[in-house]
Amino acid sequence: MSRGDGERPSAAVLVTGNEILLGLTQDRNSGYLAREFDRLGFSLRRVLTVSDAQDEIVRGLRELVSVDLVVTSGGLGPTHDDRTIAAVAEVADVPLELHEPTLAAINDRTAGFARQRGIPVSSFEAGNRKQSLVPRGAYVLAPVGTAPGVVVALDGGALCAVLPGPPWELERMWHDLAREPRFSRLVERAGALDRQILRVYGTSESAVANAFAESGGDEGGTVTSICARRLEIEVLVRAEPAHRAALDALVAGLRERLGERIYATDDRPLEAYVLEAVGARGWTLAAAESCTAGLVASRIAAIPGASAVLVGGVVSYANEVKRDLLGVSEAVLAAHGAVSAEAAAAMAQGVRRATGADVGVSVTGIAGPEGGSEEKPVGTVFFHLSTPELEHGHHVVMPGGRGDVRDWAATTALHLVRMHVAAPA
Ligand code: ATP
């Protein structure tokens, strides 16, 4: 982990928090920071998670001091178990000092909060003072919530950026860090790598691996990762700018072999592609969902501007709802069952009728763990897409637990819409 001349700057993340070690909160900050380090061209060497105990944070920092930059997450609040600043001061071997401008800013913020909620302002005094203590000589990052971040050089040489735990606060403060001169010098030294992402749907990881090998692999100096995630396969090709030509050649080889299965070359969410595809036809969309119970509609609604396309949906979990709200006939339910191609078709057509949407997509399946049969095992899911131009059914048997089946079923429905609403060539 040594800081080498001419090498990419090295980085480490220290995540603090008992709730993370206990599995009560899932760590989101190290993933965010890892992606940011990769984007900026840092080499991330370690991610370490420690408890809230000051000696654990100190030990963690000492393990990491040989990198260029350590970023810590969490433990900046007003309570007794927020000890990161004290631990960082200990490792930097400097005392804590009151930072008056921060105290004034926090007092201001908490006074407004106290007034709104009818809480005595005095109850914030001790906490505000604690949060305004910073290591001597530290660069102070203005609070996003109520705690400031700091940037300080540790004894051992690493620059340490101390950021808050709540992900939205950490992300905002990470961007503010760009103004800190020592950090921006490291960013300058790093220089971003050239990179190209290819997102592939409708084929196997092995087929992508074969296409990669046939295209020459990483022989030309690229560094490629192939990762299956949420039913798609993500290929990330990275290269030093000097190897740009190798990156372009590899990407061209993958494009030639994977063709239309590459559906995206950026990291916009799948749902944005669905909205774009339906919107490009001037159509609207509605979902009829049984086992996914609203996941499809909810995922689309997460994208700003969804209202231009999404008109609504029906959560038709019970057969009566499939019948009464979507018009799935008793005959279909009796002859084929609620989990069938026929029921899925009737649901998609029914939701178009019920909402007036141009496009209806339906999902009906057995998420498990009970309810499977030999003919229709757990994981069996039927889909149907109904548009002004086509009726298209699809059926899969998915592995995985209830949560996976529901998530993957929603993802499959979204891909179905994305792939089949495009205008005929
Ligand atoms: P606060 O001032 O809100 O106390 P803090 O910087 O002291 O912020 P923590 O007390 O460590 O941060 O965490 C506050 C909350 O932020 C946690 O309860 C959790 O919900 C969220 N959080 C903290 N760390 C993480 C993380 N690594 N990933 C996701 N969420 C986190």
Coordinates of C-alpha atoms and ligand atoms in Angstrom, one line a residue:
M1 CA 0.0 0.0 0.0
S2 CA 3.0 2.3 -0.3
R3 CA 2.8 5.7 -1.9
G4 CA 4.8 5.3 -5.0
D5 CA 6.1 7.9 -7.3
G6 CA 4.3 8.1 -10.6
E7 CA 1.7 5.5 -9.5
R8 CA -1.9 6.3 -9.3
P9 CA -2.7 7.7 -5.8
S10 CA -3.9 5.0 -3.4
A11 CA -7.0 5.3 -1.3
A12 CA -8.7 3.5 1.5
V13 CA -12.2 3.7 3.1
L14 CA -12.8 3.4 6.8
V15 CA -16.5 2.8 7.5
T16 CA -17.5 3.2 11.2
G17 CA -20.6 2.1 13.0
N18 CA -21.8 -0.6 15.3
E19 CA -25.1 -0.8 13.3
I20 CA -23.1 -1.8 10.2
L21 CA -21.1 -4.5 12.0
L22 CA -24.4 -5.8 13.5
G23 CA -26.0 -6.0 10.0
L24 CA -28.7 -3.5 11.0
T25 CA -27.7 -1.0 8.3
Q26 CA -26.3 -2.0 5.0
D27 CA -23.2 0.0 4.1
R28 CA -23.8 2.2 1.1
N29 CA -21.0 4.6 1.5
S30 CA -18.0 2.4 0.6
G31 CA -19.7 1.4 -2.7
Y32 CA -20.3 5.0 -3.5
L33 CA -16.8 6.0 -2.7
A34 CA -15.3 3.0 -4.6
R35 CA -17.2 4.1 -7.7
E36 CA -16.0 7.7 -7.2
F37 CA -12.4 6.6 -6.7
D38 CA -12.5 4.5 -9.8
R39 CA -14.0 7.4 -11.8
L40 CA -11.3 9.7 -10.6
G41 CA -8.5 7.3 -11.2
F42 CA -7.5 6.5 -7.6
S43 CA -6.4 3.0 -6.8
L44 CA -8.7 1.8 -3.9
R45 CA -6.7 -0.6 -1.8
R46 CA -8.8 -1.4 1.3
V47 CA -12.3 -1.0 2.7
L48 CA -12.3 -1.5 6.5
T49 CA -15.4 -1.5 8.7
V50 CA -14.9 -0.9 12.4
S51 CA -17.2 -0.3 15.4
D52 CA -17.9 3.1 17.0
A53 CA -15.2 2.5 19.7
Q54 CA -12.5 5.2 19.6
D55 CA -9.7 2.7 20.0
E56 CA -11.1 0.6 17.1
I57 CA -11.3 3.7 14.8
V58 CA -7.7 4.6 15.8
R59 CA -6.5 1.1 15.1
G60 CA -8.3 1.1 11.8
L61 CA -6.8 4.4 10.8
R62 CA -3.3 3.2 11.7
E63 CA -3.7 0.2 9.5
L64 CA -4.5 2.5 6.6
V65 CA -2.0 5.3 7.0
S66 CA 0.3 4.1 4.2
V67 CA -2.2 5.1 1.4
D68 CA -2.4 8.6 0.0
L69 CA -6.0 9.2 1.0
V70 CA -8.2 7.7 3.7
V71 CA -11.9 8.6 3.7
T72 CA -13.9 7.8 6.8
S73 CA -17.7 7.5 7.0
G74 CA -19.8 8.1 10.1
G75 CA -19.5 9.0 13.7
L76 CA -19.7 12.8 13.5
G77 CA -22.9 13.4 15.3
P78 CA -23.5 15.0 18.7
T79 CA -23.8 11.8 20.8
H80 CA -21.3 10.0 23.0
D81 CA -20.8 7.2 20.4
D82 CA -19.8 9.6 17.6
R83 CA -16.0 9.5 18.1
T84 CA -14.4 9.7 14.6
I85 CA -13.1 13.2 15.0
A86 CA -11.5 12.5 18.3
A87 CA -9.9 9.3 16.8
V88 CA -8.6 11.2 13.8
A89 CA -7.1 13.9 16.0
E90 CA -5.4 11.1 18.0
V91 CA -3.9 9.6 14.9
A92 CA -2.9 13.0 13.5
D93 CA -1.4 13.7 16.9
V94 CA -3.1 17.1 17.3
P95 CA -5.5 18.5 19.9
L96 CA -9.1 19.3 19.2
E97 CA -10.1 23.0 19.0
L98 CA -13.4 24.7 18.9
H99 CA -14.1 26.0 15.4
E100 CA -16.1 29.2 16.0
P101 CA -17.6 29.6 12.5
T102 CA -18.9 26.0 12.5
L103 CA -20.4 26.5 16.0
A104 CA -22.2 29.7 14.7
A105 CA -23.5 27.8 11.7
I106 CA -24.7 24.8 13.7
N107 CA -26.3 27.0 16.3
D108 CA -28.2 28.8 13.6
R109 CA -29.4 25.6 12.0
T110 CA -30.5 23.9 15.2
A111 CA -32.2 27.1 16.4
G112 CA -34.5 26.9 13.4
F113 CA -35.1 23.2 14.0
A114 CA -35.8 23.8 17.7
R115 CA -38.4 26.5 16.9
Q116 CA -40.2 24.4 14.3
R117 CA -40.5 21.5 16.7
G118 CA -41.0 23.4 20.0
I119 CA -37.8 22.0 21.5
P120 CA -35.8 24.1 23.9
V121 CA -32.7 25.6 22.1
S122 CA -30.6 24.9 25.1
S123 CA -30.9 21.1 24.6
F124 CA -28.7 21.4 21.6
E125 CA -25.9 23.4 23.3
A126 CA -23.6 20.5 24.4
G127 CA -24.1 18.6 21.1
N128 CA -23.4 21.6 19.0
R129 CA -20.2 22.4 20.9
K130 CA -19.0 18.8 20.5
Q131 CA -19.6 18.9 16.8
S132 CA -17.7 22.1 16.4
L133 CA -14.5 20.6 17.8
V134 CA -12.0 19.9 15.0
P135 CA -8.4 18.7 14.9
R136 CA -6.0 21.7 15.1
G137 CA -5.0 22.8 11.6
A138 CA -7.8 20.8 9.9
Y139 CA -9.6 22.0 6.7
V140 CA -13.3 22.2 7.7
L141 CA -16.0 21.1 5.3
A142 CA -19.2 23.0 6.1
P143 CA -22.0 20.8 7.6
V144 CA -24.5 19.3 5.2
G145 CA -26.6 18.0 8.2
T146 CA -25.4 19.4 11.5
A147 CA -21.8 18.0 11.6
P148 CA -18.8 19.4 9.7
G149 CA -16.4 17.2 7.9
V150 CA -12.7 17.7 8.2
V151 CA -9.6 17.1 6.1
V152 CA -6.4 16.5 8.1
A153 CA -3.0 14.9 7.5
L154 CA -2.5 11.8 9.7
D155 CA 0.7 11.0 11.5
G156 CA 2.2 8.6 8.9
G157 CA 1.4 10.9 5.9
A158 CA -2.0 9.9 4.6
L159 CA -4.5 12.7 4.0
C160 CA -7.7 11.9 5.8
A161 CA -11.1 13.2 4.8
V162 CA -13.7 12.6 7.5
L163 CA -17.2 12.5 6.2
P164 CA -20.7 12.0 7.8
G165 CA -22.5 8.6 7.8
P166 CA -25.9 9.3 6.2
P167 CA -25.3 8.6 2.5
W168 CA -26.9 11.8 1.1
E169 CA -24.8 13.9 3.5
L170 CA -21.6 12.0 2.6
E171 CA -22.3 12.3 -1.1
R172 CA -22.9 16.1 -0.9
M173 CA -19.8 16.6 1.3
W174 CA -17.6 14.4 -1.0
H175 CA -18.4 16.9 -3.8
D176 CA -17.4 19.8 -1.5
L177 CA -14.1 18.1 -0.9
A178 CA -13.1 19.0 -4.4
R179 CA -12.3 22.5 -3.2
E180 CA -9.7 21.2 -0.7
P181 CA -6.2 21.9 -2.2
R182 CA -4.4 18.7 -1.1
F183 CA -7.3 16.6 -2.2
S184 CA -7.5 18.3 -5.6
R185 CA -3.8 17.8 -6.1
L186 CA -4.3 14.1 -5.6
V187 CA -7.2 14.2 -8.1
E188 CA -5.0 16.0 -10.6
R189 CA -2.2 13.4 -10.1
A190 CA -4.7 10.5 -10.6
G191 CA -6.1 11.6 -13.9
A192 CA -9.2 9.7 -14.9
L193 CA -8.9 6.4 -16.7
D194 CA -10.6 5.9 -20.0
R195 CA -13.6 3.7 -19.6
Q196 CA -16.5 2.2 -21.4
I197 CA -19.4 0.3 -20.0
L198 CA -21.4 -2.1 -22.0
R199 CA -24.7 -3.5 -20.5
V200 CA -25.9 -6.7 -22.0
Y201 CA -29.2 -8.4 -21.7
G202 CA -30.5 -11.7 -23.0
T203 CA -27.4 -13.8 -23.0
S204 CA -25.2 -15.7 -20.5
E205 CA -22.1 -14.6 -18.6
S206 CA -20.1 -17.4 -20.4
A207 CA -21.2 -16.1 -23.8
V208 CA -20.0 -12.6 -22.9
A209 CA -16.7 -14.1 -21.6
N210 CA -16.3 -15.9 -24.9
A211 CA -17.0 -12.7 -26.9
F212 CA -14.4 -11.0 -24.7
A213 CA -11.8 -13.7 -25.3
E214 CA -12.5 -13.7 -29.1
S215 CA -12.1 -10.0 -29.1
G216 CA -8.5 -10.3 -27.8
G217 CA -9.3 -10.0 -24.1
D218 CA -7.1 -7.6 -22.1
E219 CA -4.0 -8.3 -24.2
G220 CA -3.7 -4.7 -25.3
G221 CA -3.5 -3.3 -21.8
T222 CA -7.1 -2.9 -20.9
V223 CA -8.6 -4.0 -17.5
T224 CA -12.0 -5.5 -18.0
S225 CA -14.5 -6.7 -15.4
I226 CA -17.5 -8.8 -16.3
C227 CA -20.2 -8.9 -13.7
A228 CA -23.8 -10.4 -13.8
R229 CA -26.2 -8.1 -11.9
R230 CA -30.0 -8.0 -11.9
L231 CA -30.3 -10.2 -15.0
E232 CA -27.9 -8.1 -17.0
I233 CA -24.2 -8.6 -17.6
E234 CA -22.2 -5.5 -17.2
V235 CA -18.9 -5.3 -19.0
L236 CA -16.6 -2.5 -17.8
V237 CA -13.5 -1.9 -19.8
R238 CA -10.9 0.5 -18.4
A239 CA -7.6 1.6 -19.7
E240 CA -4.8 4.2 -19.1
P241 CA -5.3 6.9 -21.8
A242 CA -2.1 5.5 -23.5
H243 CA -4.1 2.3 -24.2
R244 CA -7.1 4.1 -25.7
A245 CA -6.7 2.3 -29.0
A246 CA -6.8 -1.1 -27.3
L247 CA -9.9 -0.1 -25.4
D248 CA -11.6 1.0 -28.6
A249 CA -10.6 -2.2 -30.4
L250 CA -11.9 -4.4 -27.6
V251 CA -15.2 -2.5 -27.4
A252 CA -15.6 -2.8 -31.2
G253 CA -15.0 -6.6 -30.9
L254 CA -17.6 -6.9 -28.2
R255 CA -20.1 -4.9 -30.1
E256 CA -19.6 -7.0 -33.2
R257 CA -20.1 -10.2 -31.3
L258 CA -22.9 -9.2 -28.9
G259 CA -24.8 -6.9 -31.3
E260 CA -28.2 -5.8 -30.1
R261 CA -27.9 -7.6 -26.8
I262 CA -25.8 -4.6 -25.7
Y263 CA -28.7 -2.3 -24.7
A264 CA -26.8 0.4 -22.9
T265 CA -23.4 2.1 -22.9
D266 CA -23.9 4.2 -19.9
D267 CA -25.2 3.7 -16.4
R268 CA -28.6 5.1 -16.7
P269 CA -31.2 2.9 -15.0
L270 CA -33.1 0.3 -17.0
E271 CA -36.3 2.1 -16.2
A272 CA -35.1 5.3 -18.0
Y273 CA -34.6 3.2 -21.1
V274 CA -38.2 1.9 -20.7
L275 CA -39.6 5.4 -20.4
E276 CA -37.6 6.5 -23.4
A277 CA -38.7 3.6 -25.6
V278 CA -42.4 4.0 -24.8
G279 CA -42.2 7.8 -24.9
A280 CA -40.5 7.7 -28.3
R281 CA -43.6 6.0 -29.7
G282 CA -45.8 8.7 -28.1
W283 CA -47.4 5.9 -26.1
T284 CA -48.4 5.6 -22.4
L285 CA -47.9 2.6 -20.2
A286 CA -49.7 0.7 -17.4
A287 CA -48.8 -2.5 -15.5
A288 CA -50.9 -5.3 -14.2
E289 CA -49.0 -7.0 -11.5
S290 CA -49.7 -10.1 -9.4
C291 CA -46.5 -11.5 -7.8
T292 CA -44.6 -8.3 -8.2
A293 CA -47.5 -6.3 -6.6
G294 CA -46.5 -2.9 -7.9
L295 CA -42.7 -3.3 -8.3
V296 CA -42.8 -2.6 -12.0
A297 CA -44.8 0.6 -11.7
S298 CA -42.9 1.7 -8.7
R299 CA -39.5 1.3 -10.4
I300 CA -40.7 3.3 -13.4
A301 CA -42.1 6.0 -11.1
A302 CA -38.6 6.4 -9.5
I303 CA -37.4 8.1 -12.7
P304 CA -38.1 11.8 -12.9
G305 CA -40.5 12.6 -15.7
A306 CA -42.3 9.2 -15.4
S307 CA -45.7 10.8 -15.6
A308 CA -45.3 11.5 -19.3
V309 CA -45.6 7.8 -19.9
L310 CA -46.8 5.9 -16.8
V311 CA -50.5 6.2 -16.3
G312 CA -51.1 3.7 -13.6
G313 CA -51.3 0.1 -12.7
V314 CA -53.4 -2.6 -11.0
V315 CA -52.0 -4.8 -8.2
S316 CA -54.1 -7.8 -8.9
Y317 CA -52.9 -10.3 -6.3
A318 CA -56.3 -12.0 -5.8
N319 CA -58.1 -13.8 -8.5
E320 CA -61.2 -11.6 -7.8
V321 CA -59.2 -8.5 -8.6
K322 CA -57.9 -10.1 -11.8
R323 CA -61.5 -10.9 -12.7
D324 CA -63.3 -7.7 -11.5
L325 CA -60.7 -5.0 -12.3
L326 CA -58.9 -6.5 -15.3
G327 CA -61.6 -8.7 -16.8
V328 CA -59.7 -12.0 -16.6
S329 CA -62.5 -14.5 -17.3
E330 CA -63.6 -17.2 -14.9
A331 CA -63.1 -19.6 -17.8
V332 CA -59.4 -18.6 -18.2
L333 CA -58.8 -18.8 -14.4
A334 CA -60.6 -22.2 -14.2
A335 CA -59.0 -23.8 -17.3
H336 CA -55.4 -22.4 -17.1
G337 CA -55.0 -20.9 -13.6
A338 CA -54.0 -17.4 -12.5
V339 CA -50.3 -18.2 -13.3
S340 CA -50.6 -18.9 -17.0
A341 CA -49.9 -17.4 -20.4
E342 CA -53.7 -16.9 -20.9
A343 CA -54.1 -15.1 -17.6
A344 CA -51.1 -12.9 -18.3
A345 CA -52.5 -12.0 -21.7
A346 CA -55.9 -11.1 -20.3
M347 CA -54.2 -9.0 -17.5
A348 CA -52.1 -7.0 -19.9
Q349 CA -55.1 -6.3 -22.2
G350 CA -57.3 -5.6 -19.2
V351 CA -55.0 -3.0 -17.7
R352 CA -55.0 -1.2 -21.1
R353 CA -58.8 -1.2 -21.0
A354 CA -58.9 -0.1 -17.3
T355 CA -56.5 2.7 -17.6
G356 CA -56.6 3.8 -21.2
A357 CA -52.8 3.2 -21.6
D358 CA -51.5 2.3 -25.0
V359 CA -49.2 -0.4 -23.6
G360 CA -50.0 -2.9 -21.0
V361 CA -47.5 -5.2 -19.4
S362 CA -48.4 -8.0 -17.0
V363 CA -46.6 -10.3 -14.5
T364 CA -48.1 -13.3 -12.8
G365 CA -46.1 -16.0 -11.1
I366 CA -45.2 -18.1 -8.1
A367 CA -42.7 -16.3 -5.9
G368 CA -42.7 -19.1 -3.3
P369 CA -41.7 -20.5 -1.0
E370 CA -45.1 -22.3 -1.1
G371 CA -47.5 -22.7 -4.0
G372 CA -45.4 -24.5 -6.6
S373 CA -46.4 -27.7 -8.4
E374 CA -44.6 -30.2 -10.7
E375 CA -46.1 -28.4 -13.7
K376 CA -45.5 -24.9 -12.3
P377 CA -42.6 -24.9 -9.8
V378 CA -41.8 -22.0 -7.6
G379 CA -40.2 -19.3 -9.7
T380 CA -42.5 -19.8 -12.7
V381 CA -43.5 -16.4 -14.0
F382 CA -45.7 -15.5 -17.0
F383 CA -45.5 -12.1 -18.7
H384 CA -47.4 -10.4 -21.4
L385 CA -47.0 -7.3 -23.4
S386 CA -49.9 -5.8 -25.2
T387 CA -49.4 -2.8 -27.5
P388 CA -51.3 -1.2 -30.4
E389 CA -48.9 -3.3 -32.6
L390 CA -48.3 -6.6 -31.0
E391 CA -49.3 -9.2 -28.4
H392 CA -46.2 -10.9 -26.9
G393 CA -46.1 -13.5 -24.2
H394 CA -43.0 -14.7 -22.3
H395 CA -42.5 -17.4 -19.6
V396 CA -39.5 -18.2 -17.4
V397 CA -38.7 -20.3 -14.4
M398 CA -36.4 -18.4 -12.1
P399 CA -34.2 -19.7 -9.4
G400 CA -33.8 -17.8 -6.1
G401 CA -35.8 -16.9 -3.1
R402 CA -39.1 -15.0 -3.0
G403 CA -37.3 -11.6 -3.0
D404 CA -35.1 -12.6 -6.0
V405 CA -38.0 -14.0 -8.0
R406 CA -40.1 -10.8 -7.5
D407 CA -37.2 -8.5 -8.3
W408 CA -36.1 -10.5 -11.4
A409 CA -39.7 -10.8 -12.5
A410 CA -40.0 -7.0 -12.4
T411 CA -36.7 -6.6 -14.2
T412 CA -37.8 -9.1 -16.9
A413 CA -41.1 -7.2 -17.4
L414 CA -39.2 -3.9 -17.8
H415 CA -36.8 -5.5 -20.4
L416 CA -39.8 -6.9 -22.3
V417 CA -41.3 -3.5 -22.7
R418 CA -37.9 -1.9 -23.6
M419 CA -37.2 -4.5 -26.3
H420 CA -40.6 -4.8 -27.9
V421 CA -42.1 -1.3 -28.1
A422 CA -39.5 0.0 -30.6
A423 CA -40.8 0.9 -34.0
P424 CA -40.3 -1.9 -36.6
A425 CA -37.1 -1.2 -38.6
Ligands
ATP1 P1 -25.4 11.9 12.4 O1 -25.0 13.3 12.6 O2 -26.7 11.8 11.7 O3 -25.3 11.1 13.7 P2 -23.0 10.6 11.7 O4 -22.0 11.1 10.8 O5 -22.7 10.6 13.1 O6 -24.3 11.3 11.4 P3 -23.7 7.9 12.1 O7 -24.2 8.3 13.4 O8 -22.5 7.0 12.0 O9 -23.3 9.2 11.2 O10 -24.8 7.3 11.2 C1 -26.1 8.0 11.1 C2 -27.0 7.2 10.2 O11 -26.5 7.3 8.9 C3 -27.0 5.7 10.5 O12 -28.0 5.4 11.5 C4 -27.4 5.1 9.2 O13 -28.8 5.2 9.0 C5 -26.7 6.0 8.2 N1 -25.4 5.5 7.9 C6 -24.2 5.6 8.5 N2 -23.2 5.0 7.9 C7 -23.8 4.4 6.8 C8 -23.3 3.6 5.8 N3 -22.0 3.3 5.7 N4 -24.1 3.2 4.8 C9 -25.4 3.5 4.9 N5 -26.0 4.3 5.8 C10 -25.2 4.7 6.8

